[in-house]
């Protein structure tokens, strides 16, 4: 027997993210000890996370912890952890809707929820926000079906669809849809909307900070002045939203909005918060 601690997990993709899924009973109950394990598992502190299973990108440095429901009306608890890539930081303040898509299949595979028929409805209690989400998992033959025709941007190929219904998305972190009490305000000369719907965000027009919103993710990530400006606005917004010092948190997340050039009503670039989302 070697000197490593063996902890079972399942490596799963949910939406445009992926990461290890753990049963809560397989991890320490002490948050500090648990976080040290997650940092080690992901290999955080190195830009490539070379000594762990993280992929060197925020979308592949995420963890889901699932267990029996702790509240009435839910089937399972789901705690999400955003593990920083190059820093020893674990942030459990936000939810992640992408990883959420795989919670239902994992809960069935782990024996937490029985199959109900062709479709299994699972009520998920997100521990981070206290909100309930319903997941419809395809289980046509008495087990989870993973193959299907559903395709999403940011992921090659297709898979079985997972329908998610957020029962009450407003005020997920702060308790209010508009935490500052205003639908629009000015921070450091920029018109913004501070909103908390499923996740705290700061919305602003791309042109207001000197970009079109149609740059590639690599171009946006390489624009140091832009990233510094967004971080300054984000930290100021966090204070106004009653979230305190958010410098070591991933929320609120900046969102750049511009007019569409093709289909759709608006064009959106979402940051996580220090990199543009690759999809």
GROMACS .gro file of N, CA and C in nm, residues 250 252-256 268-278:
model
   51
  250UNK      N    1  -1.498   3.444  -0.766
  250UNK     CA    2  -1.519   3.448  -0.911
  250UNK      C    3  -1.642   3.530  -0.949
  252UNK      N    4  -1.888   3.891  -0.866
  252UNK     CA    5  -1.971   3.893  -0.987
  252UNK      C    6  -1.886   3.877  -1.113
  253UNK      N    7  -1.946   3.815  -1.214
  253UNK     CA    8  -1.873   3.792  -1.339
  253UNK      C    9  -1.908   3.901  -1.441
  254UNK      N   10  -1.807   3.956  -1.509
  254UNK     CA   11  -1.832   4.060  -1.609
  254UNK      C   12  -1.892   4.002  -1.737
  255UNK      N   13  -1.986   4.074  -1.794
  255UNK     CA   14  -2.050   4.034  -1.919
  255UNK      C   15  -2.051   4.154  -2.013
  256UNK      N   16  -1.988   4.139  -2.130
  256UNK     CA   17  -1.987   4.245  -2.231
  256UNK      C   18  -2.099   4.221  -2.331
  268UNK      N   19  -2.306   3.849  -2.665
  268UNK     CA   20  -2.260   3.849  -2.526
  268UNK      C   21  -2.124   3.781  -2.516
  269UNK      N   22  -2.033   3.843  -2.440
  269UNK     CA   23  -1.904   3.782  -2.406
  269UNK      C   24  -1.895   3.773  -2.255
  270UNK      N   25  -1.877   3.652  -2.206
  270UNK     CA   26  -1.886   3.621  -2.063
  270UNK      C   27  -1.747   3.590  -2.009
  271UNK      N   28  -1.713   3.651  -1.897
  271UNK     CA   29  -1.581   3.631  -1.837
  271UNK      C   30  -1.594   3.553  -1.706
  272UNK      N   31  -1.486   3.478  -1.668
  272UNK     CA   32  -1.498   3.378  -1.562
  272UNK      C   33  -1.411   3.393  -1.436
  273UNK      N   34  -1.377   3.502  -1.381
  273UNK     CA   35  -1.399   3.637  -1.432
  273UNK      C   36  -1.276   3.697  -1.500
  274UNK      N   37  -1.162   3.625  -1.498
  274UNK     CA   38  -1.037   3.684  -1.548
  274UNK      C   39  -1.001   3.635  -1.688
  275UNK      N   40  -1.083   3.550  -1.745
  275UNK     CA   41  -1.066   3.503  -1.882
  275UNK      C   42  -1.202   3.501  -1.951
  276UNK      N   43  -1.201   3.524  -2.081
  276UNK     CA   44  -1.325   3.513  -2.159
  276UNK      C   45  -1.361   3.366  -2.174
  277UNK      N   46  -1.488   3.335  -2.155
  277UNK     CA   47  -1.532   3.195  -2.168
  277UNK      C   48  -1.502   3.146  -2.310
  278UNK      N   49  -1.438   3.029  -2.323
  278UNK     CA   50  -1.394   2.984  -2.456
  278UNK      C   51  -1.506   2.951  -2.553
   0.00000   0.00000   0.00000
